[in-house]
Coordinates of C-alpha atoms and ligand atoms in Angstrom, one line a residue:
X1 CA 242.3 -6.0 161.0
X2 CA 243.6 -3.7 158.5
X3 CA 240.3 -2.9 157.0
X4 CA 238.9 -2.5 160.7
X5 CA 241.3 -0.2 160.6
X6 CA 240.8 2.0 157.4
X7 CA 237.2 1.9 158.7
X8 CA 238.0 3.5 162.2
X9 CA 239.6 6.0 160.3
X10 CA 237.1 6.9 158.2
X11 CA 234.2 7.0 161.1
X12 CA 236.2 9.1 163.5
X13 CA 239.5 10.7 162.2
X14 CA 240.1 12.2 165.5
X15 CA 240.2 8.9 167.8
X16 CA 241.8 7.1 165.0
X17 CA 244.6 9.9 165.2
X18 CA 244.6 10.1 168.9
X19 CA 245.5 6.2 168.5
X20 CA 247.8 6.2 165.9
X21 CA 249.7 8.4 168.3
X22 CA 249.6 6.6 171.3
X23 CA 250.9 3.8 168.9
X24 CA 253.8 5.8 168.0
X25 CA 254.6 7.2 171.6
X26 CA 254.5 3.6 173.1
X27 CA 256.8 2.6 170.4
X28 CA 259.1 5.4 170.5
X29 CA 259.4 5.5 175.0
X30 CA 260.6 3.7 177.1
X31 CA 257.8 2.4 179.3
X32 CA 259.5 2.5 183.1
X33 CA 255.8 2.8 185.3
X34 CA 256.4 -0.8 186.9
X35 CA 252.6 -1.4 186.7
X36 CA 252.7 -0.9 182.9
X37 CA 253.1 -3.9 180.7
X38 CA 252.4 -4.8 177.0
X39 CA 249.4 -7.4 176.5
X40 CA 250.2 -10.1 175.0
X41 CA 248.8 -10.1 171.2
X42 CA 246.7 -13.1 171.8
X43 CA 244.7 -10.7 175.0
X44 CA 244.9 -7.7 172.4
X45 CA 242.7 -9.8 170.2
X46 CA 239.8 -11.2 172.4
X47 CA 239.7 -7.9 173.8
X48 CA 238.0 -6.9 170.5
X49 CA 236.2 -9.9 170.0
X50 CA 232.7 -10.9 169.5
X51 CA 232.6 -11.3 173.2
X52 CA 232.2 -8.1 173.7
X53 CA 228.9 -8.6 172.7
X54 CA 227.3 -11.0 175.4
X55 CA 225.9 -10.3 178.6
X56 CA 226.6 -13.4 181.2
X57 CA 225.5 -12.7 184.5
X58 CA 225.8 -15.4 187.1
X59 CA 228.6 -18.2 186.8
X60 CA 228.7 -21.2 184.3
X61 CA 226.0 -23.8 184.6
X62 CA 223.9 -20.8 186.6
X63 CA 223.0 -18.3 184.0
X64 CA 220.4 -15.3 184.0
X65 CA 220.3 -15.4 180.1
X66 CA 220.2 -17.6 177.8
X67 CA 223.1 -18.2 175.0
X68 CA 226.2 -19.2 177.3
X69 CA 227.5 -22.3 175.6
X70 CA 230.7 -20.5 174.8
X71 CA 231.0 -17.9 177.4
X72 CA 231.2 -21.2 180.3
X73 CA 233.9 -22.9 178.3
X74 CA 235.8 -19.9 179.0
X75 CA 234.7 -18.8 182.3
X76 CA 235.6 -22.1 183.5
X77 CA 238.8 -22.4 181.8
X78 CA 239.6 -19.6 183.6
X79 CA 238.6 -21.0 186.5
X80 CA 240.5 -24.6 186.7
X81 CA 243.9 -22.4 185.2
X82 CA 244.1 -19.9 187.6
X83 CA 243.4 -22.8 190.3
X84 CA 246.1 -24.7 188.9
X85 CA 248.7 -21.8 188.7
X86 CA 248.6 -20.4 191.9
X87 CA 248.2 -24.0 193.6
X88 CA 244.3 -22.4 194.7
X89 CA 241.2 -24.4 195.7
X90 CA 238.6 -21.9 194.1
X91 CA 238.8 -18.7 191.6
X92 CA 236.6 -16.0 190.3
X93 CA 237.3 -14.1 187.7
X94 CA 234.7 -11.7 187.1
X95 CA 235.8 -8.9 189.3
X96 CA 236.1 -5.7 186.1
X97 CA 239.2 -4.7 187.6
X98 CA 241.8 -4.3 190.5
X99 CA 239.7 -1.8 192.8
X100 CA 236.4 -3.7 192.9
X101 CA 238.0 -6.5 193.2
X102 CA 239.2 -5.3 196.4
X103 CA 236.0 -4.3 197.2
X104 CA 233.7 -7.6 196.5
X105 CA 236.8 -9.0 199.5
X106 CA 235.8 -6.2 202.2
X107 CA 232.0 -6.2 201.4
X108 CA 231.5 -9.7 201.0
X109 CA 233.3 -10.9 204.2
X110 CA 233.0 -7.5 206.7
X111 CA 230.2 -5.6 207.8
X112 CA 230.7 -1.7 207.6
X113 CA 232.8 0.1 210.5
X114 CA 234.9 -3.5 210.6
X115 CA 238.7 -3.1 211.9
X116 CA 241.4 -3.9 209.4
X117 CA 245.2 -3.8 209.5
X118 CA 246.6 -3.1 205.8
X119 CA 249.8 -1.5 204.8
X120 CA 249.8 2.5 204.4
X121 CA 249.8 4.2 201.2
X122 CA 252.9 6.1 201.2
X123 CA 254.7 3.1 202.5
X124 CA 254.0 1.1 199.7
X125 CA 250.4 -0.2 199.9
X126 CA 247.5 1.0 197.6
X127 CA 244.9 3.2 197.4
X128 CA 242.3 0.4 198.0
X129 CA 244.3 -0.8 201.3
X130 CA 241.9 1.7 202.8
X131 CA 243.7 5.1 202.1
X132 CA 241.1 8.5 203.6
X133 CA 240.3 9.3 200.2
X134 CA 239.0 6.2 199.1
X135 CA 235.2 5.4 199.7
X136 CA 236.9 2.1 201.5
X137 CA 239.0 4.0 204.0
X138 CA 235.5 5.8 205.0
X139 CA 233.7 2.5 205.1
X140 CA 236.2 0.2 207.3
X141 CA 237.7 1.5 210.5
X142 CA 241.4 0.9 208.4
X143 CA 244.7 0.7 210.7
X144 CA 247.6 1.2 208.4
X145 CA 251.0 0.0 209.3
X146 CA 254.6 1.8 207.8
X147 CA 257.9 0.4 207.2
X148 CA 260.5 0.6 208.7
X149 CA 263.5 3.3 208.4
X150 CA 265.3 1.2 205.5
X151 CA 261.7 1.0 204.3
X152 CA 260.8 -2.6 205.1
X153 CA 258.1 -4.0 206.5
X154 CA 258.7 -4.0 210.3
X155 CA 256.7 -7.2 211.8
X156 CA 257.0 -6.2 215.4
X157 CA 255.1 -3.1 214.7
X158 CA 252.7 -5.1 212.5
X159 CA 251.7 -7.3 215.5
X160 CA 251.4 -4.9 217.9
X161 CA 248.9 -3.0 216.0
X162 CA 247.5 -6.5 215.3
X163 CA 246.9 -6.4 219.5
X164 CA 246.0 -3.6 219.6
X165 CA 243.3 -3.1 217.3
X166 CA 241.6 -6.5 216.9
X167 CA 241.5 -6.6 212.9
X168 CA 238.9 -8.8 211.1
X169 CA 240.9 -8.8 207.9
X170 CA 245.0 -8.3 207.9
X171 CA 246.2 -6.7 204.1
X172 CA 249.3 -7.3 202.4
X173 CA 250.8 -6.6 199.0
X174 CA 251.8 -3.5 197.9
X175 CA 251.7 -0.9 194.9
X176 CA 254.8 0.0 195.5
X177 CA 257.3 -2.2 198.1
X178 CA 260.7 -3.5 196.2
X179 CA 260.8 -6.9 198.5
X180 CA 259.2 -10.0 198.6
X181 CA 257.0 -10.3 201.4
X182 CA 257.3 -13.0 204.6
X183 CA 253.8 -14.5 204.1
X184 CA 254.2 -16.6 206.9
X185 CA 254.9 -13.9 208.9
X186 CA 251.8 -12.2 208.3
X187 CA 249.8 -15.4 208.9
X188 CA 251.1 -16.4 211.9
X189 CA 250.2 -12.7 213.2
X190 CA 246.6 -13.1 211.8
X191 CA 246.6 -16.5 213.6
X192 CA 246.9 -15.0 217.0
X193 CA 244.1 -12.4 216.5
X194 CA 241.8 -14.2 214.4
X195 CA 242.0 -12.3 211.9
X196 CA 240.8 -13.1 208.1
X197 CA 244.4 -12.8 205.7
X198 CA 244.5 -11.2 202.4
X199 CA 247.1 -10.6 199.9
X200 CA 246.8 -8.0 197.0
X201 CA 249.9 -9.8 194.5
X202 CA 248.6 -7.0 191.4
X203 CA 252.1 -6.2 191.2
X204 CA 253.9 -9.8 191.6
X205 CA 251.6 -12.3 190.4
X206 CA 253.6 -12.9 187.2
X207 CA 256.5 -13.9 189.5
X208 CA 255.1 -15.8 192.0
X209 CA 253.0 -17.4 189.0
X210 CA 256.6 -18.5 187.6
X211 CA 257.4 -19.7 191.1
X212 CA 260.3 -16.7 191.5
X213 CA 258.9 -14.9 194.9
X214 CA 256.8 -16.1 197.6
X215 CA 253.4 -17.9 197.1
X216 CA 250.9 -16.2 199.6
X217 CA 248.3 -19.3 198.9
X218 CA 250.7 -21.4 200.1
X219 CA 251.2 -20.0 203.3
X220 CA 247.4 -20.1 203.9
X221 CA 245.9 -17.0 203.3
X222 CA 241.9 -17.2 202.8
X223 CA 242.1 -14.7 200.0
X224 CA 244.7 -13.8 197.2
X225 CA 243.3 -10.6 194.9
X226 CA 245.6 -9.5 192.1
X227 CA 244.7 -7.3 188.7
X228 CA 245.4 -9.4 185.5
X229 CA 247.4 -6.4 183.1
X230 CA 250.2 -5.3 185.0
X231 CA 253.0 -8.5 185.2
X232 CA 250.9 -10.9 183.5
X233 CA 250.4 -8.9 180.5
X234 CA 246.6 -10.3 180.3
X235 CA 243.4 -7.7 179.7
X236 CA 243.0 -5.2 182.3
X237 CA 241.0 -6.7 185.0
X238 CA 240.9 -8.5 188.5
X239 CA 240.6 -12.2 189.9
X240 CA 240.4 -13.2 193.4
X241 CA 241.3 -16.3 194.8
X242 CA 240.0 -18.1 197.7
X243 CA 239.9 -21.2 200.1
X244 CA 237.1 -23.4 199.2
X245 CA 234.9 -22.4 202.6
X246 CA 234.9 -18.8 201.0
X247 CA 234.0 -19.6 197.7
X248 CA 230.1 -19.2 197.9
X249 CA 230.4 -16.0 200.2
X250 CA 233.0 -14.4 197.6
X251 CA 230.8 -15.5 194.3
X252 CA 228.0 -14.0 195.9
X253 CA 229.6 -10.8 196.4
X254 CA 231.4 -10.0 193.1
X255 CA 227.5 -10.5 191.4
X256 CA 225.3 -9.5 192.2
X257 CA 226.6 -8.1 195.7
X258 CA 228.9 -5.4 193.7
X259 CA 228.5 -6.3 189.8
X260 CA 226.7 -6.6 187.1
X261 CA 227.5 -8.7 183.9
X262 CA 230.8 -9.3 183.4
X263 CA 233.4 -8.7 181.0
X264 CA 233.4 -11.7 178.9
X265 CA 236.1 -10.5 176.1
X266 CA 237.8 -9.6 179.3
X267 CA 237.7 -13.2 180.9
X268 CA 238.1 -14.8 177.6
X269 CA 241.6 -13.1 177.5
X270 CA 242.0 -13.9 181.0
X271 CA 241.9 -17.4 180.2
X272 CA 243.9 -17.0 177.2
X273 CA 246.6 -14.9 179.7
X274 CA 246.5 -17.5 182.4
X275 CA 247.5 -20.5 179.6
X276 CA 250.3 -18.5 178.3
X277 CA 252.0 -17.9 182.1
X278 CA 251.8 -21.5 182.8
X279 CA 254.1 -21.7 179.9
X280 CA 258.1 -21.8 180.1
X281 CA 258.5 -18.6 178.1
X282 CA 257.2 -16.6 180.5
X283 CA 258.8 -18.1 183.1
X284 CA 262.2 -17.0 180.7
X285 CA 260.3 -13.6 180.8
X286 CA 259.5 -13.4 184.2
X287 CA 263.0 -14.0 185.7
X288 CA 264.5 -11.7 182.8
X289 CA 261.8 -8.8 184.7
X290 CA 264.0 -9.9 188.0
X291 CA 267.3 -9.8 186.5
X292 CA 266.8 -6.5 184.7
X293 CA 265.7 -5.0 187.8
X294 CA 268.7 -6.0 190.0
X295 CA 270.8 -5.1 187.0
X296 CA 269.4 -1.3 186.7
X297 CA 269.5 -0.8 190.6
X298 CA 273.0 -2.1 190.5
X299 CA 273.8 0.6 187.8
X300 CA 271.5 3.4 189.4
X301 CA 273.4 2.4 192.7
X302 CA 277.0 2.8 191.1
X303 CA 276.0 6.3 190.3
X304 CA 275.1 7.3 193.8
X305 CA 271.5 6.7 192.9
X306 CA 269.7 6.4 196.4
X307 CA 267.6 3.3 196.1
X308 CA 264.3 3.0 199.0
X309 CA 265.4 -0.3 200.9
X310 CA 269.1 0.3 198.7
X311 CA 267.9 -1.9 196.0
X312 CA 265.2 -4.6 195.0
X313 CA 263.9 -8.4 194.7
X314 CA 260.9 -8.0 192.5
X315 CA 260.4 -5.9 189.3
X316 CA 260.0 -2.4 191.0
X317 CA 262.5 0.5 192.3
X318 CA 261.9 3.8 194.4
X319 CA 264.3 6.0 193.7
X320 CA 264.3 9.0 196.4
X321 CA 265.3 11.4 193.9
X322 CA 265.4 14.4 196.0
X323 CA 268.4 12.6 198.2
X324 CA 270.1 11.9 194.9
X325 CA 269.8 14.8 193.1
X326 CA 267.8 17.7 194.8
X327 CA 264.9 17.5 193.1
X328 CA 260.9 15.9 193.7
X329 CA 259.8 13.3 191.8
X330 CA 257.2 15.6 189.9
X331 CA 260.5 17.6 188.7
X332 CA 262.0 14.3 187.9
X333 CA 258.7 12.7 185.8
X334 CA 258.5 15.7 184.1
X335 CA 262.3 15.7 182.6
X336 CA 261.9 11.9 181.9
X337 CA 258.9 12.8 179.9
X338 CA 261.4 14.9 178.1
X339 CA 263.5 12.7 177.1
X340 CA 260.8 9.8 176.2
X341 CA 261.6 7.9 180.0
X342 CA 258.2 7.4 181.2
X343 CA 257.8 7.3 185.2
X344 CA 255.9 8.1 187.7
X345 CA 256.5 10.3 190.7
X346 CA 256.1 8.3 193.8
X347 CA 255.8 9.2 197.7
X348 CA 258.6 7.5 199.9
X349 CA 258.4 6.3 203.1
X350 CA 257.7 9.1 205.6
X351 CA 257.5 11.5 203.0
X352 CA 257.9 15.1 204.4
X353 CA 256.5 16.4 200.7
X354 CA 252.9 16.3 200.0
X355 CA 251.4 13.5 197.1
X356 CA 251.5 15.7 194.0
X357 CA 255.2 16.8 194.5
X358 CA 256.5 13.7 196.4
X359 CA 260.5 12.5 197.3
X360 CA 260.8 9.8 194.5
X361 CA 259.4 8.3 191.5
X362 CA 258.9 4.5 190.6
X363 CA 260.5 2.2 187.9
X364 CA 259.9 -1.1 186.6
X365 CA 261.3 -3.5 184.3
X366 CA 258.4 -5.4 182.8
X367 CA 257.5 -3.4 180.0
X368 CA 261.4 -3.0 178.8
X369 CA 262.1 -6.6 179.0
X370 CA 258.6 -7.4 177.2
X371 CA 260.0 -5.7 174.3
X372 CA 263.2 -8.1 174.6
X373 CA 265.8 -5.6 176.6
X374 CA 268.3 -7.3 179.1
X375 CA 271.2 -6.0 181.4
X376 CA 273.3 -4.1 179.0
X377 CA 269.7 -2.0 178.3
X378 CA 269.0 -1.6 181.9
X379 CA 273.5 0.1 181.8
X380 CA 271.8 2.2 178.9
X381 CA 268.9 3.3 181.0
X382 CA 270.6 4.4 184.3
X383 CA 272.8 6.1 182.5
X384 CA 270.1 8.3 180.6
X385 CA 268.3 8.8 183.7
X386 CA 270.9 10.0 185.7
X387 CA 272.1 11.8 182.7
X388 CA 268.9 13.6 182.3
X389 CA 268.4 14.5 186.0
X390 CA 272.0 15.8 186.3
X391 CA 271.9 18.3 183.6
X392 CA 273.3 21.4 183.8
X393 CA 272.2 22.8 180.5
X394 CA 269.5 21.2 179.9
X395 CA 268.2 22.8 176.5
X396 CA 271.0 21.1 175.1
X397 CA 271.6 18.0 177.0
X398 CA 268.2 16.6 177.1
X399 CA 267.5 16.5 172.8
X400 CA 270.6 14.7 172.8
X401 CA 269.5 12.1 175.2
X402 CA 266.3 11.6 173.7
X403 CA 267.7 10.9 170.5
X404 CA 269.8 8.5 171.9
X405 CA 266.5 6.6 174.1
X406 CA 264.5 6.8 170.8
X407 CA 267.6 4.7 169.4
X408 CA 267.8 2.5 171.9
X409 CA 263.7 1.6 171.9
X410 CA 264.2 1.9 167.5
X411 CA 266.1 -1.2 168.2
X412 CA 263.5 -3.2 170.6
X413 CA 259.7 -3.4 169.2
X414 CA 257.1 -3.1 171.4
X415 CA 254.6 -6.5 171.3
X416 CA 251.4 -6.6 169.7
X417 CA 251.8 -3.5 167.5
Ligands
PLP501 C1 246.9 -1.6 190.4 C2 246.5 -2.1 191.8 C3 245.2 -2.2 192.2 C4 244.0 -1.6 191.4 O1 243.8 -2.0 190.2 P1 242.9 -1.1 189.2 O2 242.7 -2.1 188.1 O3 243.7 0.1 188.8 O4 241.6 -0.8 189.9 C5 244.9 -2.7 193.4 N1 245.9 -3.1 194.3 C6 247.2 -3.0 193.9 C7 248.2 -3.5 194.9 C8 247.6 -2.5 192.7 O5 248.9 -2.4 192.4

């Protein structure tokens, strides 16, 4: 590895520095962006791995090219572990990453101008829940619901626009939604339309994985889509599970209905990813993410922090920053930038400000308590934070406090590097 390394440096000193930085910067911040996570080693490694190299298109046993003895041992370890994990009948685990795997759902199982119900954007859904920008939201004829005032998901609303509109597919899951979500509730809607039930779990897989929040297979849904890098710390990429009556439809569409070859580095370190959350240590790791969660919104909280929904269940908080402290959450990234917090600014429910300068920004624990931090970090955190965005005189407040963040990450080493 080391050599690789010299070598990278010698080929391209400008990329070589660019990485060494990133390097330093990840160890040096704190990563808050609740859809950030570090890979685990074992993923960092196949992701550079001979893999790389071979083209696979098809699925194992049904190959366009020839050389695939190794590439279906993983493929279909993949396969049978994601099965097992999430208690599915059928997986596929080509799709190259969260958005087309979104896709290969809508296109495989709809035909263009199809109703669907998913959950609006600045509510808490995603950009491929059929937002106006998206190529989706121009495709489908997307109904989006909102939360309610507190910013929950209000399930009398939801079935009326169920009535009303006749969906063929009804979306859940969320980008950014700090509670666990009724499944049940959701299916028995679908149930009385007819309507086809997905849920995007990108954000909660980990969790439900480690059996800590909801299981959307188990209440029935046909399909459950989630991205592999953000709480399972695997390779950046997507898998979609099924019910066993969808499985040819939803092969055919990933490839060659949307894709080409896929990743095979990638699902190598899928499969790697999906052994190592079956494990107990991650199940330690994955209720740690919980804990550290309800431990900095309890501390954010005690500092008259307001909190979208007042708090959370899963890894994620919304912190409607101009309530707390008069400020949108661009201002509020930016100063966290300052002090080596990273964030992300975040629309709230209803926002009255536009996208680029929204109400809130977004936190999450997984990448803190991947690098070992627990509840007396999270104390240390809010405390910056609020710190930081309650400065009067800031030119001399804010060195100190990044100082004292760079301390606190000196002391917790990031995984893998
Ligand atoms: C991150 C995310 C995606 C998209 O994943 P990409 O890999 O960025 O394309 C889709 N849905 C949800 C809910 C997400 O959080």
């Amino acid at each position: 590895m080391n050599t690789l390394r010299a070598q990278l440096g010698q080929t391209d000193p400008d990329i070589f520095a660019a990485l060494l930085a990133e390097e330093d910067r990840q160890r040096r911040g704190l990563e808050l962006i609740p859809s950030e996570n570090y890979a685990f080693p074992e993923v960092l490694a196949l992701l550079g791995s001979a893999f790389t190299n071979k083209y696979s298109e098809g699925y194992p046993g049904r190959r366009y090219y020839g050389g695939q003895e190794n590439t279906d041992i993983i493929e279909t370890l993949a396969r049978e572990r994601a099965c097992a994990l999430f208690g599915a009948e059928h997986a596929n685990v080509q799709p190259l990453s969260g958005s087309p795997m979104n896709q290969a759902v809508y296109l495989g199982f709809l035909k263009p101008g199809d109703p669907i119900l998913a959950m609006d954007l600045s509510h808490g859904g995603h950009l491929t829940h059929g937002a106006p920008v998206s190529h989706m939201g121009k495709l489908f004829d997307f109904t989006r619901y909102k939360t309610d005032g507190e910013g929950r998901i209000d399930f009398d609303k939801v079935r009326a626009l169920a009535k009303k509109t006749q969906p063929k597919l009804i979306v859940c899951g969320h980008s950014s939604y700090p509670r666990d979500i009724d499944y049940e509730a959701f299916k028995a809607i679908a149930d009385e339309v007819g309507a086809l039930t997905m849920a995007d779990v990108s954000h909660t897989a980990g969790f439900i994985a480690a059996g800590l929040l909801n299981n959307p297979v188990a209440a029935g849904f046909d399909f459950v889509t989630t991205t592999t890098h953000k709480s399972m710390r695997g390779p950046r990429g997507g898998l979609i599970l099924c019910k066993k009556e969808h499985a040819k439809t939803l092969d055919a569409s990933v490839f060659p209905g949307l894709q080409g070859g896929p990743h095979m580095n990638q699902v190598a370190a899928t499969a790697v990813t999906l052994k190592l959350v079956g494990e107990p240590a991650f199940k330690a790791y994955a209720h740690g993410v919980l804990v550290n969660a309800k431990a900095l919104g309890k501390a954010l909280a005690a500092r008259q922090v307001k909190l979208v929904t007042g708090g959370t269940e899963n890894h994620l908080l919304v912190i409607d920053t101009a309530a707390s402290f008069g400020m949108d959450g661009a201002e509020a990234q930016k100063l966290l930038d300052q002090i080596g917090l990273t964030t992300n600014k975040q629309v709230i429910p209803d926002d009255p400000r536009p996208p680029m300068r929204p109400s809130g920004i977004r936190l999450g624990t997984p990448a803190p308590t991947a690098r070992g931090m627990g509840e007396a970090e999270m104390e240390s955190i809010a405390a910056l934070l609020t710190a930081a965005l309650c400065a009067s005189d800031r030119e001399k407040v804010l060195p100190a406090l990044a100082a004292e963040a760079e301390a606190l990450c000196g002391r917790f080493p990031v995984p893998g590097l």
